[in-house]
XYZ file of C-alpha atoms in Angstrom:
777
model
C 101.559 126.325 70.032
C 97.816 126.916 70.045
C 95.698 124.310 68.296
C 92.129 124.332 67.128
C 89.608 122.068 68.744
C 89.253 118.706 67.042
C 86.230 116.525 66.421
C 85.821 113.994 69.232
C 86.661 110.399 68.500
C 84.710 108.893 71.315
C 83.659 105.872 69.315
C 87.168 104.475 69.111
C 88.837 105.415 72.400
C 87.902 105.103 76.050
C 86.220 108.076 77.677
C 86.822 109.054 81.277
C 85.313 105.916 82.745
C 85.231 102.437 81.283
C 81.449 102.415 81.685
C 80.976 105.581 79.619
C 83.422 104.349 77.013
C 81.612 101.029 76.709
C 78.211 102.700 76.311
C 79.516 104.985 73.577
C 81.321 102.100 71.885
C 78.160 100.006 71.755
C 75.978 102.872 70.516
C 78.073 104.506 67.780
C 78.394 104.674 64.835
C 75.528 102.171 64.863
C 74.069 100.176 67.747
C 75.540 96.788 68.569
C 78.609 94.895 67.376
C 77.248 92.670 64.608
C 75.840 92.867 61.100
C 74.986 90.403 58.328
C 76.706 90.602 54.959
C 76.054 88.718 51.747
C 78.842 86.425 50.583
C 77.636 86.172 46.984
C 77.332 88.924 44.374
C 73.865 90.379 43.974
C 74.578 92.759 41.150
C 71.999 91.820 38.543
C 68.755 89.957 37.906
C 70.522 86.649 37.300
C 72.280 86.853 40.672
C 68.938 87.446 42.374
C 67.392 84.532 40.509
C 70.193 82.238 41.683
C 70.132 83.523 45.274
C 66.367 83.270 45.667
C 63.503 82.144 43.479
C 63.638 80.163 41.252
C 67.307 79.088 41.570
C 67.214 78.448 45.289
C 64.986 75.432 44.702
C 67.957 73.382 43.490
C 69.940 73.405 46.753
C 66.707 73.011 48.767
C 65.886 69.789 46.930
C 69.477 68.566 47.208
C 69.402 69.039 50.992
C 65.982 67.382 51.214
C 67.512 64.308 49.566
C 70.759 64.406 51.579
C 70.980 66.425 54.825
C 74.768 66.417 54.582
C 74.527 68.717 51.561
C 73.557 71.573 53.904
C 77.253 71.994 54.673
C 77.968 72.433 50.956
C 75.130 74.746 49.959
C 74.478 76.837 53.093
C 76.413 78.626 55.827
C 75.267 76.108 58.453
C 78.640 74.360 58.579
C 80.295 77.577 59.744
C 77.466 78.926 61.885
C 77.335 78.720 65.681
C 74.616 79.857 68.068
C 75.788 81.569 71.251
C 72.847 80.909 73.555
C 72.128 82.273 77.017
C 69.213 82.748 79.371
C 71.125 85.448 81.252
C 71.139 83.707 84.625
C 74.891 83.935 85.298
C 76.308 86.785 83.235
C 80.005 87.546 83.673
C 80.203 88.845 87.235
C 76.753 90.406 86.978
C 74.668 87.423 87.999
C 71.070 86.831 86.947
C 70.340 89.949 84.875
C 68.062 88.208 82.384
C 68.328 87.362 78.689
C 67.844 90.833 77.206
C 70.508 92.416 79.413
C 72.896 89.605 78.477
C 72.757 90.449 74.764
C 75.850 92.730 74.722
C 77.903 89.905 76.222
C 76.630 87.399 73.669
C 77.348 89.804 70.813
C 80.832 90.155 72.252
C 81.305 86.384 72.226
C 80.110 86.370 68.624
C 82.738 88.849 67.484
C 85.468 86.832 69.232
C 84.429 83.751 67.256
C 84.609 85.747 64.042
C 87.859 87.514 64.833
C 89.841 84.558 66.102
C 88.491 81.694 63.992
C 86.359 83.136 61.138
C 83.238 81.479 62.569
C 79.885 83.180 61.992
C 77.573 83.490 64.986
C 74.003 84.398 65.787
C 73.622 85.398 69.411
C 70.363 84.026 70.800
C 69.018 85.178 74.145
C 66.121 83.063 75.361
C 63.494 83.714 78.000
C 63.829 80.246 79.486
C 64.656 80.161 83.198
C 63.933 76.459 83.730
C 65.738 73.404 82.382
C 62.906 71.894 80.349
C 62.162 75.161 78.573
C 65.859 75.712 77.774
C 66.269 72.220 76.369
C 63.136 72.508 74.219
C 64.070 75.906 72.777
C 67.742 75.185 72.126
C 67.226 71.719 70.659
C 64.736 73.166 68.179
C 67.554 75.275 66.703
C 69.480 72.298 65.331
C 68.469 72.729 61.656
C 69.950 76.241 61.624
C 73.339 75.758 63.272
C 76.488 73.683 63.027
C 77.177 74.075 66.741
C 75.813 75.485 70.007
C 77.883 77.499 72.480
C 76.064 77.721 75.803
C 77.007 80.830 77.727
C 76.361 82.335 81.160
C 73.821 79.779 82.412
C 73.949 79.305 86.175
C 74.965 76.117 87.935
C 73.774 73.512 88.550
C 71.171 73.929 85.767
C 73.949 74.320 83.184
C 75.153 70.759 83.786
C 71.728 69.243 83.212
C 70.972 71.424 80.180
C 74.222 70.538 78.442
C 73.916 66.835 79.226
C 70.366 66.617 77.874
C 71.151 68.662 74.770
C 74.150 66.478 73.962
C 71.932 63.422 74.132
C 69.236 65.029 72.008
C 71.211 66.940 69.361
C 73.500 65.761 66.582
C 75.727 68.841 66.562
C 78.394 70.015 69.040
C 77.027 71.513 72.261
C 79.697 73.202 74.365
C 79.284 75.171 77.594
C 82.376 77.375 77.404
C 82.144 78.601 80.995
C 82.819 75.005 82.009
C 84.949 73.426 79.345
C 86.900 76.402 78.005
C 88.318 77.141 81.427
C 88.836 73.443 82.080
C 90.898 72.939 78.941
C 93.284 75.793 79.711
C 93.567 74.748 83.343
C 94.305 71.152 82.351
C 97.066 72.266 79.981
C 98.623 74.326 82.782
C 98.367 71.393 85.205
C 100.033 68.977 82.781
C 102.919 71.356 82.180
C 103.231 72.404 85.824
C 103.399 68.795 86.992
C 105.902 68.030 84.239
C 108.195 70.808 85.466
C 107.775 69.649 89.071
C 108.626 66.071 88.151
C 105.233 64.779 89.307
C 102.595 62.512 87.776
C 98.958 63.551 87.503
C 97.940 60.170 88.932
C 99.746 61.007 92.174
C 98.911 64.710 92.444
C 96.878 66.010 95.369
C 94.486 68.667 94.054
C 92.677 71.114 96.329
C 90.027 73.461 94.959
C 88.327 76.564 96.265
C 85.029 76.931 94.448
C 82.619 74.309 93.192
C 80.739 76.030 90.414
C 80.418 75.031 86.773
C 83.996 75.924 85.817
C 85.609 74.296 88.855
C 83.752 71.007 88.487
C 84.416 70.918 84.734
C 88.126 71.403 85.468
C 88.102 68.491 87.877
C 86.133 66.246 85.530
C 88.614 66.892 82.722
C 91.602 66.336 85.008
C 90.076 63.007 86.069
C 89.707 62.018 82.408
C 93.410 62.830 81.989
C 94.418 60.580 84.874
C 93.841 62.414 88.151
C 92.402 60.259 90.959
C 89.133 61.276 92.582
C 90.460 60.213 95.969
C 93.217 62.837 95.590
C 90.784 65.702 94.920
C 89.488 67.876 97.744
C 86.712 70.332 96.923
C 85.826 73.386 99.010
C 83.013 75.882 98.521
C 81.334 78.592 100.574
C 80.077 75.948 103.039
C 83.542 74.446 103.506
C 84.795 71.038 102.423
C 82.588 68.801 100.297
C 82.348 65.617 102.382
C 80.153 62.555 102.496
C 76.958 63.272 104.393
C 76.965 67.029 103.864
C 73.498 68.353 103.003
C 73.836 72.111 102.490
C 74.513 73.349 98.947
C 75.015 69.873 97.536
C 74.099 68.413 94.147
C 74.943 65.214 92.327
C 77.804 66.787 90.351
C 79.480 68.159 93.455
C 78.759 64.995 95.420
C 80.982 63.026 93.039
C 83.954 64.617 94.837
C 82.717 64.190 98.412
C 85.413 62.777 100.692
C 84.881 60.392 103.598
C 86.705 62.493 106.194
C 86.307 64.502 109.362
C 88.151 67.454 107.807
C 85.919 70.423 107.161
C 87.739 73.367 105.547
C 90.492 74.493 103.207
C 93.140 74.851 105.889
C 92.557 71.230 106.938
C 93.222 69.795 103.465
C 95.814 72.133 101.938
C 98.906 70.515 103.568
C 100.792 68.442 101.010
C 98.735 69.669 98.054
C 100.493 69.701 94.691
C 97.857 71.826 92.964
C 95.595 74.573 94.243
C 92.727 75.445 91.906
C 90.864 78.609 92.820
C 87.657 79.672 91.102
C 86.118 81.434 94.066
C 86.956 84.796 95.658
C 89.823 87.155 96.404
C 92.114 86.391 99.322
C 90.908 82.857 99.980
C 94.389 81.321 99.900
C 96.520 82.654 102.746
C 100.335 82.686 102.631
C 100.516 80.433 105.690
C 98.438 77.810 103.835
C 100.682 78.082 100.811
C 103.700 77.283 102.973
C 102.155 73.899 103.824
C 101.796 72.766 100.214
C 104.085 70.226 98.589
C 107.363 71.038 96.872
C 107.034 73.103 93.679
C 103.291 73.674 94.059
C 101.108 74.852 91.189
C 98.795 77.723 92.155
C 95.875 78.463 89.842
C 94.313 81.540 91.444
C 91.668 82.378 88.872
C 89.207 84.650 90.664
C 88.827 87.982 88.839
C 89.675 90.776 89.147
C 91.445 89.873 92.409
C 92.773 86.313 92.604
C 92.667 84.039 95.648
C 96.249 85.118 96.309
C 98.271 87.764 94.497
C 101.306 86.390 92.631
C 103.812 88.554 94.509
C 102.408 87.394 97.843
C 102.473 83.779 96.701
C 106.024 84.131 95.405
C 107.180 85.631 98.714
C 105.684 82.731 100.672
C 106.818 80.033 98.234
C 109.591 81.027 95.807
C 109.318 77.586 94.182
C 105.631 77.999 93.331
C 104.294 78.136 89.768
C 101.452 80.626 89.535
C 98.594 81.141 87.079
C 95.885 83.802 87.244
C 93.030 85.000 85.083
C 94.692 88.389 84.626
C 96.591 89.673 81.616
C 99.136 91.609 83.705
C 100.762 88.451 85.094
C 102.376 85.448 83.389
C 100.332 82.314 82.744
C 96.965 83.907 82.053
C 94.111 81.381 81.962
C 91.921 82.884 79.261
C 89.140 81.000 77.481
C 89.937 82.753 74.215
C 92.994 80.488 74.100
C 90.774 77.612 73.057
C 87.046 78.010 72.404
C 87.264 79.562 68.901
C 89.755 76.944 67.760
C 87.899 73.979 69.261
C 84.780 74.989 67.363
C 86.887 75.622 64.251
C 88.158 72.052 64.273
C 84.775 70.589 65.219
C 82.906 72.428 62.462
C 85.492 71.668 59.803
C 85.319 67.965 60.608
C 81.517 68.002 60.720
C 81.617 66.738 64.316
C 78.342 65.636 65.855
C 79.595 66.449 69.370
C 82.609 67.740 71.271
C 83.638 64.671 73.223
C 86.284 63.958 75.850
C 88.772 62.872 73.206
C 88.477 66.225 71.422
C 88.858 68.179 74.662
C 91.888 66.110 75.638
C 93.399 66.751 72.211
C 92.955 70.480 72.749
C 94.588 70.220 76.170
C 97.622 68.426 74.802
C 97.929 70.784 71.830
C 97.969 73.817 74.124
C 100.393 72.204 76.549
C 102.709 71.173 73.717
C 102.663 74.628 72.133
C 104.083 76.101 75.342
C 106.958 73.621 75.077
C 107.690 74.262 71.412
C 110.722 76.097 70.193
C 109.127 79.088 68.472
C 109.515 79.487 64.737
C 111.438 82.394 63.247
C 108.195 84.204 62.413
C 106.875 83.677 65.948
C 110.167 84.909 67.360
C 109.832 88.156 65.440
C 106.302 88.565 66.801
C 107.773 88.247 70.313
C 110.252 91.112 69.728
C 112.953 88.584 68.936
C 112.949 87.341 72.554
C 110.623 84.393 72.793
C 109.265 82.951 76.035
C 110.847 79.720 77.213
C 108.877 76.845 78.708
C 109.145 77.157 82.478
C 107.370 78.341 85.633
C 106.408 81.670 84.046
C 105.359 80.103 80.749
C 103.201 77.060 81.394
C 100.588 77.978 78.802
C 100.904 79.966 75.581
C 100.081 83.620 75.363
C 96.662 84.497 73.935
C 98.684 86.540 71.423
C 100.351 83.438 69.959
C 99.119 83.147 66.388
C 99.950 79.450 66.279
C 97.064 78.505 68.594
C 94.609 77.937 65.751
C 97.266 75.998 63.813
C 97.706 73.533 66.679
C 94.297 73.255 68.323
C 91.905 73.105 65.353
C 93.755 70.273 63.543
C 94.174 68.333 66.801
C 90.447 68.624 67.537
C 89.478 67.714 63.973
C 91.736 64.656 64.058
C 90.365 63.564 67.433
C 86.828 63.900 66.067
C 87.715 61.613 63.181
C 89.614 59.116 65.326
C 86.768 58.904 67.833
C 84.154 58.377 65.100
C 82.125 61.586 65.491
C 83.317 63.392 62.323
C 80.841 63.402 59.425
C 83.394 65.150 57.170
C 86.878 64.007 58.288
C 89.763 66.162 57.125
C 91.376 64.185 54.303
C 94.423 66.362 53.636
C 95.622 67.696 56.993
C 98.569 69.576 55.462
C 96.248 71.469 53.137
C 93.930 72.175 56.066
C 96.752 73.618 58.165
C 97.832 75.720 55.196
C 94.305 77.136 54.914
C 94.303 77.992 58.616
C 97.702 79.617 58.250
C 96.378 81.888 55.509
C 93.515 82.927 57.803
C 95.945 83.901 60.576
C 97.397 86.647 58.419
C 94.025 87.797 57.103
C 92.386 88.136 60.485
C 93.465 91.675 61.305
C 95.103 90.539 64.546
C 98.418 92.016 63.478
C 98.415 94.711 66.187
C 97.893 92.226 69.064
C 101.536 91.196 69.469
C 102.620 94.828 69.087
C 100.506 95.874 72.071
C 101.717 92.869 74.049
C 105.322 93.805 73.331
C 104.678 97.432 74.277
C 103.107 96.416 77.586
C 106.009 94.124 78.383
C 108.738 96.559 77.385
C 110.441 98.648 80.024
C 108.291 101.761 80.325
C 109.135 104.086 77.464
C 108.556 107.822 77.399
C 106.706 109.077 74.344
C 106.475 112.827 73.725
C 103.375 114.090 71.886
C 103.874 117.380 70.064
C 100.117 118.005 69.807
C 99.436 117.750 73.514
C 96.419 120.047 73.458
C 94.584 118.017 70.822
C 91.611 116.050 72.122
C 92.703 112.931 70.258
C 96.084 113.023 71.976
C 94.515 113.627 75.386
C 92.185 110.675 74.947
C 95.020 108.534 73.588
C 97.198 109.486 76.556
C 94.574 108.148 78.927
C 94.377 104.860 77.010
C 98.177 104.609 76.917
C 98.305 105.020 80.688
C 95.406 102.680 81.430
C 96.857 99.967 79.187
C 100.395 100.516 80.502
C 101.788 101.070 77.016
C 104.007 104.084 77.689
C 104.652 107.097 79.871
C 103.247 110.070 77.917
C 104.854 113.520 77.772
C 102.543 116.168 76.340
C 103.539 119.516 74.873
C 100.877 122.124 75.532
C 99.877 125.138 77.538
C 98.853 124.078 81.041
C 95.667 126.127 81.173
C 94.513 124.779 77.790
C 95.315 121.187 78.670
C 93.573 121.440 82.045
C 90.518 123.045 80.465
C 90.186 120.384 77.807
C 90.734 117.511 80.218
C 87.865 118.891 82.262
C 85.690 119.522 79.193
C 86.159 115.996 77.887
C 85.763 114.420 81.324
C 89.194 112.793 81.279
C 90.620 111.759 84.631
C 94.353 112.015 83.899
C 96.178 115.012 85.358
C 99.443 116.741 84.418
C 102.235 116.322 86.923
C 100.559 113.213 88.339
C 99.866 110.944 85.377
C 101.940 112.594 82.681
C 104.612 115.225 82.216
C 103.684 118.505 80.544
C 106.078 120.695 78.571
C 104.820 124.276 78.399
C 105.944 125.741 75.050
C 105.460 129.276 76.354
C 107.330 128.973 79.632
C 109.504 125.938 80.215
C 112.693 126.176 82.330
C 114.546 124.188 79.694
C 113.883 126.796 76.997
C 117.476 128.046 76.763
C 118.831 124.489 76.753
C 116.517 123.605 73.894
C 117.597 126.683 71.938
C 121.292 125.930 72.438
C 120.817 122.343 71.307
C 118.815 123.474 68.281
C 121.624 125.804 67.213
C 124.220 123.066 67.650
C 122.205 120.585 65.602
C 120.960 122.757 62.744
C 122.991 125.951 62.913
C 124.830 124.894 59.764
C 121.522 124.262 57.994
C 120.485 127.902 57.864
C 118.909 128.190 61.324
C 120.262 131.257 63.105
C 120.159 131.650 66.905
C 117.248 134.061 66.587
C 115.414 131.654 64.325
C 116.093 128.834 66.809
C 114.514 130.889 69.581
C 111.381 131.395 67.481
C 111.221 127.703 66.552
C 111.528 126.521 70.135
C 108.908 128.998 71.280
C 106.388 128.341 68.505
C 106.927 124.880 66.990
C 105.893 121.891 69.083
C 107.409 119.381 66.658
C 110.791 121.042 67.142
C 110.371 120.904 70.937
C 109.443 117.206 70.798
C 112.449 116.385 68.617
C 114.811 118.318 70.891
C 113.374 116.659 74.010
C 114.037 113.269 72.443
C 117.565 114.275 71.438
C 118.231 115.402 75.023
C 117.239 111.941 76.287
C 114.038 113.182 77.914
C 111.892 110.943 75.692
C 112.399 107.652 73.875
C 110.053 108.342 70.955
C 107.964 111.155 69.519
C 104.576 111.531 67.838
C 103.600 114.648 65.879
C 101.678 115.773 62.784
C 98.054 115.939 63.932
C 97.937 119.530 62.745
C 99.596 121.128 59.744
C 101.250 119.804 56.628
C 103.205 116.583 56.663
C 106.200 118.026 54.811
C 106.640 120.814 57.373
C 106.917 118.317 60.197
C 109.120 116.102 58.053
C 111.634 118.906 57.538
C 112.070 119.416 61.283
C 112.347 115.699 61.994
C 114.910 115.268 59.246
C 116.972 118.207 60.521
C 116.868 117.515 64.268
C 116.360 113.747 64.626
C 118.314 112.861 61.504
C 118.769 109.599 59.632
C 119.820 106.293 61.087
C 123.288 105.073 60.250
C 123.493 103.842 56.659
C 120.157 105.336 55.530
C 120.168 107.697 52.579
C 116.635 109.035 52.898
C 113.466 108.772 54.940
C 110.347 107.025 53.704
C 106.850 106.329 54.996
C 105.159 102.945 55.292
C 101.387 102.643 55.679
C 99.473 99.575 56.812
C 95.849 98.859 55.949
C 93.917 96.255 57.932
C 90.791 95.188 56.049
C 88.535 92.160 55.707
C 90.970 90.997 53.036
C 93.885 91.018 55.440
C 96.932 93.176 56.097
C 98.647 95.066 53.296
C 101.563 97.508 53.493
C 102.118 100.444 51.119
C 105.303 102.441 50.545
C 106.374 105.234 50.093
C 103.111 106.989 50.883
C 104.219 110.395 52.217
C 107.865 111.358 51.746
C 109.737 111.151 48.419
C 107.946 112.562 45.381
C 109.913 110.716 42.692
C 112.415 108.313 44.234
C 115.317 106.874 42.285
C 115.797 103.141 41.792
C 118.355 103.156 44.607
C 115.967 104.971 46.946
C 113.178 102.535 46.096
C 115.457 99.619 46.934
C 116.414 101.183 50.260
C 112.832 101.997 51.276
C 111.790 98.440 50.407
C 114.468 96.987 52.665
C 113.490 99.341 55.491
C 109.815 98.484 55.008
C 110.557 94.757 55.039
C 112.431 95.174 58.326
C 109.430 96.986 59.831
C 106.975 94.349 58.610
C 109.072 91.648 60.275
C 108.483 93.542 63.547
C 104.863 92.354 63.324
C 105.943 88.731 62.987
C 104.963 88.732 59.304
C 107.195 87.480 56.498
C 107.473 90.388 54.023
C 106.617 89.645 50.405
C 107.284 92.690 48.251
C 105.988 93.560 44.796
C 107.423 96.546 42.918
C 104.457 97.953 41.031
C 104.298 99.551 37.598
C 102.081 100.020 34.571
C 104.496 97.519 33.013
C 104.026 93.820 33.731
C 107.362 91.966 33.688
C 108.840 93.929 30.809
C 105.688 94.654 28.811
C 106.620 98.377 28.642
C 109.958 100.219 28.579
C 108.952 103.644 29.863
C 111.238 105.450 32.289
C 109.118 104.565 35.378
C 109.006 100.901 34.321
C 112.760 100.772 33.770
C 113.271 102.403 37.181
C 111.237 99.712 38.963
C 113.026 96.998 36.965
C 116.386 98.408 38.045
C 115.238 98.671 41.683
C 114.254 94.982 41.581
C 117.711 94.033 40.345
C 119.325 96.106 43.116
C 117.159 94.368 45.717
C 118.027 90.912 44.428
C 121.688 91.882 44.842
C 121.451 93.749 48.184
C 118.860 91.538 49.913
C 118.976 88.084 48.293
C 116.884 86.542 51.098
C 114.012 89.018 50.658
C 110.975 87.680 48.788
C 110.597 90.424 46.164
C 109.888 90.763 42.460
C 108.862 93.353 39.900
C 108.021 95.243 37.901
C 104.403 94.090 37.814
C 100.761 95.125 37.793
C 99.009 95.395 41.155
C 96.564 92.594 40.316
C 99.482 90.280 39.513
C 101.009 91.197 42.874
C 97.862 90.231 44.762
C 96.808 87.203 42.688
C 99.418 84.445 42.465
C 97.378 82.544 39.886
C 97.189 85.524 37.567
C 100.902 86.217 38.053
C 101.774 82.638 37.151
C 99.860 82.973 33.896
C 101.661 86.190 33.011
C 105.128 85.187 34.186
C 105.414 81.687 35.672
C 109.061 82.181 36.707
C 108.428 84.945 39.249
C 110.423 84.582 42.470
C 107.557 86.120 44.460
C 105.736 83.379 46.361
C 102.037 83.733 47.014
C 100.272 87.023 47.587
C 102.350 90.162 48.080
C 101.823 91.982 51.365
C 104.157 94.921 50.615
C 103.252 97.060 47.616
C 106.084 99.353 46.505
C 105.083 102.239 44.240
C 107.167 104.134 41.667
C 106.317 107.582 43.028
C 104.491 109.445 45.774
C 101.444 110.209 43.630
C 100.644 106.584 42.893
C 101.309 105.433 46.471
C 99.287 108.125 48.228
C 96.363 108.022 45.795
C 96.118 104.243 46.013
C 96.368 104.239 49.796
C 93.558 106.718 50.296
C 91.309 105.188 47.626
C 91.657 101.661 49.013
C 91.238 102.885 52.605
C 87.980 104.633 51.757
C 86.568 101.936 49.471
C 87.235 99.067 51.883
C 86.660 100.913 55.165
C 90.084 99.614 56.215
C 91.896 100.636 59.374
C 94.966 102.708 58.565
C 97.978 102.304 60.846
C 100.620 104.893 60.075
C 102.260 106.464 58.341
C 105.260 104.732 59.907
C 108.327 106.866 59.303
C 111.328 104.736 58.339
C 115.010 105.583 58.432
C 115.114 107.986 61.414
C 117.934 107.881 63.940
C 115.361 107.568 66.752
C 111.658 106.603 66.737
C 109.774 109.597 65.322
C 106.411 109.343 63.611
C 104.459 112.006 61.777
C 100.724 111.327 61.724
C 98.149 113.111 59.587
C 95.261 115.448 60.480
C 92.738 112.691 59.663
C 94.108 110.321 62.307
C 91.758 109.188 65.067
C 92.711 108.788 68.701
C 92.692 105.061 68.082
C 95.309 105.692 65.404
C 97.379 107.696 67.889
C 97.306 104.777 70.334
C 98.333 102.312 67.610
C 101.286 104.446 66.567
C 102.309 104.954 70.190
C 102.512 101.188 70.674
C 104.612 100.860 67.521
C 106.938 103.642 68.645
C 107.382 102.013 72.055
C 108.253 98.641 70.536
C 110.704 100.281 68.145
C 112.374 102.157 71.010
C 112.559 99.006 73.139
C 114.089 96.974 70.333
C 116.641 99.658 69.584
C 117.921 99.741 73.147
C 117.472 96.050 73.807
C 114.794 96.326 76.518
C 112.066 94.536 74.580
C 110.725 91.538 76.459
C 108.729 88.565 75.363
C 104.997 88.317 75.774
C 103.869 85.474 77.912
């Protein structure tokens, strides 16, 4: 079926090359990745007087009298500087401070996203140590902490050491210590599984840069013996008397030996730590290591040895890499946001060895924990088990902040460096827990599940649409699904070329030609069998299969040629809904379909139902759609808390709509007694537990509702679109509930990013239905 050209959505999906996509992403809709927003209302003259002159004098004088008040009256206590001189940027080398700014902005948004920490990125023209120390130390009045980034070795060691002596706030070089903390957690768990002690372990490294030496220093502080550590770099083994490429930090690990290279010292090693280059560790060397060796091959993008090669040489090996496509990924994002979170909240004056060790043990212990019920749901119901392929937690594990930040804060207090020790740790953990579900990270575990599911085939009815073509490329690049597109070959080829996309039909994805597909007669016959008794004649079936891509997609899925379908980018929702209802049908036990929409905003994640399907549902239908919605919400690892909304607030009105919602609540309490749900109530009472308690203190709804159930389609759809526009929230959905197989009808306003999101959801749903979902790890 021919489709009109759509407006490009280049800002939210990758273009043909990652480089082009990144340039567009950073440029539009406005340059950069950061902005500053006011946290106080500035709506009238009094607000301005309080925010600036003359009111601002009061906090200024209070801070002048007591410097500790800065944490109470300013943002300093939650503000970190990410500082770089651009001398060792990512894998780009010495590109200078200005060119490093995109990386530093990126680090800033990670701090904000993962730990709600505000950041100013500061790029300094300071190539030498003295200049760096002078500039950075002068920033202390502004910030609660300093994150040093991408400063080359060995200068980075000296800069950090001098700043820590000079400054009374945490200074943390993440390139060193972030990697070291994750590595140390993996080593502790790997040695535990191997039945070895860190004091006895022989450790061999390839690479002697900032990260490698920080790893070794931390391992020594945890009990490793220097005499058991053998360091190799580009010049070979670090030994006593060597002069080339030596410094005092590297010299600390010099061995008194006549051995000179990696192959000389690898025999009997318990741990190999690679932070060097691809292919350094050969299979024959691996065979000489001790029983149950731990291999940390962390060079990126190609590790020192590929996991499959290592596994073939040593089936008993435990293997970590820096890559997300293998188990045991060593990723700094596992720790640095949460270490700073704990340090800032405790008012720490430094990040000391005790705090780093606490982070190590918290991460190691989390991998050993039996996951909670909520975490299990986030892992598709199949959680990873502590073992060789799960030595360290997944970066997708939402519990990281709940374990690391409190452990770091406690270690700061116990070691005497906390100016504001956490007095009520339970209340602190509860506050962190509330942040986890406000952070907008809800789609992370969904994508992880999709990538780890057996490859699912998703058929896209609107295969000629630019948004689908761009989404298909992302889906393939991210290994989310195998796309099947419905579209005319000449149109698809033309648009792929026009948009510069590199995927090709027949090679990267399957293409169903609606005008000339060899399965045409089979599709028609199936259509007649499925809907012939619903008023669709054989002639009408022929027309539908030839002209309606949604019908083709549904039939392909019914024939087992696809596991899920996506449609609706063009045309009216109800037209697509009719075909899905007729051909795909309802799941067993469902009485009707409904649509669930998710909004991800600065406030958090909120679900709305029914936003697209039933105009005026009955009380029974409302109860059913609420149960279906709650089941879908649990797929995200979120405990559903449902509020049935009305203009009546706990019986204040007795209109027909109010009585309907009251009856639906009673049905839910009977049908789903374990579901946290109450009604009928106002929307503000649903979202404000304090207000709800004042109106009706006996409500069984605990905390803030995350599922808003509306009495009719008008109220649900109007509210959804108003809130989405007013808050600039990301809309995921609509998610069609109650179908016999995964089928989702999007809307013409969806972006290609939205298509990718819904594809991931459809894949996870398909995997869970057939039992092929696998845990993230």
